[in-house]
XYZ file of C-alpha atoms in Angstrom:
147
model
C -26.850 4.818 -28.143
C -24.306 3.095 -30.376
C -24.361 1.195 -33.652
C -23.851 -2.102 -31.797
C -27.168 -1.425 -30.008
C -28.890 -0.959 -33.364
C -27.433 -4.255 -34.605
C -28.564 -6.008 -31.415
C -32.112 -4.815 -32.082
C -32.287 -5.431 -35.851
C -29.883 -8.318 -36.328
C -26.520 -8.697 -37.984
C -27.504 -10.489 -41.190
C -25.678 -9.075 -44.196
C -26.711 -9.789 -47.774
C -23.659 -10.411 -49.944
C -23.045 -11.040 -53.609
C -19.855 -12.192 -55.293
C -18.101 -9.674 -57.497
C -18.656 -11.724 -60.669
C -22.469 -11.481 -60.365
C -24.596 -9.101 -62.403
C -26.631 -6.085 -61.418
C -29.674 -8.201 -62.314
C -28.672 -10.602 -59.512
C -28.423 -7.696 -57.070
C -31.841 -6.344 -58.046
C -33.340 -9.826 -57.689
C -31.806 -10.064 -54.207
C -33.241 -6.646 -53.283
C -36.681 -7.913 -54.232
C -36.436 -11.380 -52.642
C -35.204 -10.106 -49.280
C -36.963 -6.710 -49.258
C -33.624 -4.938 -48.822
C -31.984 -1.948 -50.461
C -28.264 -2.751 -50.312
C -25.901 -5.670 -50.759
C -22.209 -5.999 -49.907
C -20.083 -7.118 -52.853
C -17.384 -9.623 -51.887
C -14.432 -11.264 -53.583
C -14.216 -15.087 -53.746
C -12.537 -15.127 -50.301
C -15.507 -13.284 -48.801
C -13.617 -10.006 -48.355
C -15.799 -6.908 -48.827
C -15.112 -4.933 -51.995
C -18.003 -2.510 -52.255
C -21.669 -1.774 -51.695
C -24.471 -1.826 -54.260
C -27.669 0.016 -53.359
C -31.067 0.293 -54.972
C -30.228 3.925 -55.716
C -27.048 2.917 -57.592
C -29.028 0.317 -59.559
C -31.633 2.895 -60.584
C -28.924 5.346 -61.585
C -27.262 2.682 -63.763
C -30.600 1.855 -65.406
C -31.366 5.523 -66.042
C -27.965 6.098 -67.644
C -27.432 2.866 -69.581
C -30.892 1.361 -69.933
C -31.771 -2.300 -69.462
C -28.274 -3.329 -70.624
C -27.019 -2.225 -67.202
C -28.718 -5.270 -65.682
C -26.187 -7.539 -67.398
C -23.169 -5.570 -66.161
C -21.107 -6.843 -63.213
C -22.019 -5.402 -59.825
C -18.473 -4.069 -59.594
C -19.393 -1.495 -62.232
C -22.077 0.101 -60.047
C -20.814 -0.574 -56.522
C -19.599 2.169 -54.219
C -15.905 1.782 -53.481
C -14.641 2.783 -51.090
C -17.932 2.000 -49.436
C -19.355 4.008 -46.515
C -18.573 2.448 -43.154
C -18.927 2.885 -39.428
C -17.769 0.965 -36.362
C -19.931 -0.887 -33.822
C -18.836 1.515 -31.054
C -19.709 4.614 -33.085
C -22.530 6.758 -31.727
C -25.773 6.721 -33.691
C -25.611 10.516 -33.950
C -22.161 10.284 -35.555
C -23.369 7.693 -38.070
C -26.369 9.883 -38.921
C -24.008 12.809 -39.461
C -21.886 10.683 -41.840
C -24.996 9.650 -43.779
C -26.165 13.261 -44.031
C -22.775 14.679 -44.994
C -21.996 11.924 -47.528
C -25.595 11.683 -48.800
C -25.778 7.905 -48.302
C -28.534 5.771 -46.811
C -26.510 2.690 -45.795
C -23.347 2.136 -43.773
C -21.416 -1.121 -43.640
C -20.512 -1.822 -40.024
C -16.885 -2.934 -39.859
C -14.994 -4.441 -36.962
C -11.436 -4.232 -38.204
C -11.541 -5.831 -41.659
C -14.663 -7.895 -40.911
C -18.214 -6.922 -41.891
C -20.485 -7.303 -38.850
C -23.645 -5.662 -40.174
C -25.287 -3.018 -42.301
C -27.392 -0.152 -40.975
C -29.754 2.039 -42.937
C -30.906 5.526 -42.203
C -34.303 3.998 -41.417
C -32.729 1.769 -38.740
C -31.060 4.761 -37.106
C -34.121 7.009 -37.256
C -36.214 4.225 -35.679
C -33.769 3.949 -32.766
C -33.767 7.736 -32.300
C -37.575 7.827 -32.329
C -37.736 4.985 -29.797
C -35.310 6.904 -27.561
C -37.349 10.098 -27.884
C -40.561 8.228 -27.018
C -38.967 6.693 -23.933
C -37.662 10.087 -22.846
C -41.114 11.630 -23.341
C -42.751 8.911 -21.212
C -40.195 9.287 -18.407
C -40.580 13.060 -18.339
C -44.363 12.755 -18.424
C -44.373 10.302 -15.499
C -41.990 12.536 -13.590
C -44.197 15.590 -14.177
C -47.266 13.679 -13.014
C -45.356 12.581 -9.900
C -44.322 16.158 -9.103
C -47.901 17.399 -9.574
C -49.200 14.669 -7.238
C -47.017 15.964 -4.389
C -48.068 19.601 -4.762
């Protein structure tokens, strides 16, 4: 299973916010779209960084409510964690575990083609495990029927 398969199942929509917007705008977007990360872009639409709900909470804990008026560039991860569409899900999970991140921006060259969360990847792995369990169960029942 590859990241492109995850994107095919969940969709490729990417929430973006221009670099001159505030953390308040990012938090509002998190709430409106029920998401936990947003890609920060420059005026040309080029990706600059990634703001997550975790980064927003950290900024609030450290600087109080004033952090909400700061530009997203102050709290964004840069360089931001990435993976490629052809990367194996297991490799992406390893990156998330090793780097202690919950979101990866999926890049095809210099173009953003999606964002995957650890929840997206765990769901795919669980679906795969369930399918494998059903196949093995059916196979075992078939073997028992011929005995």
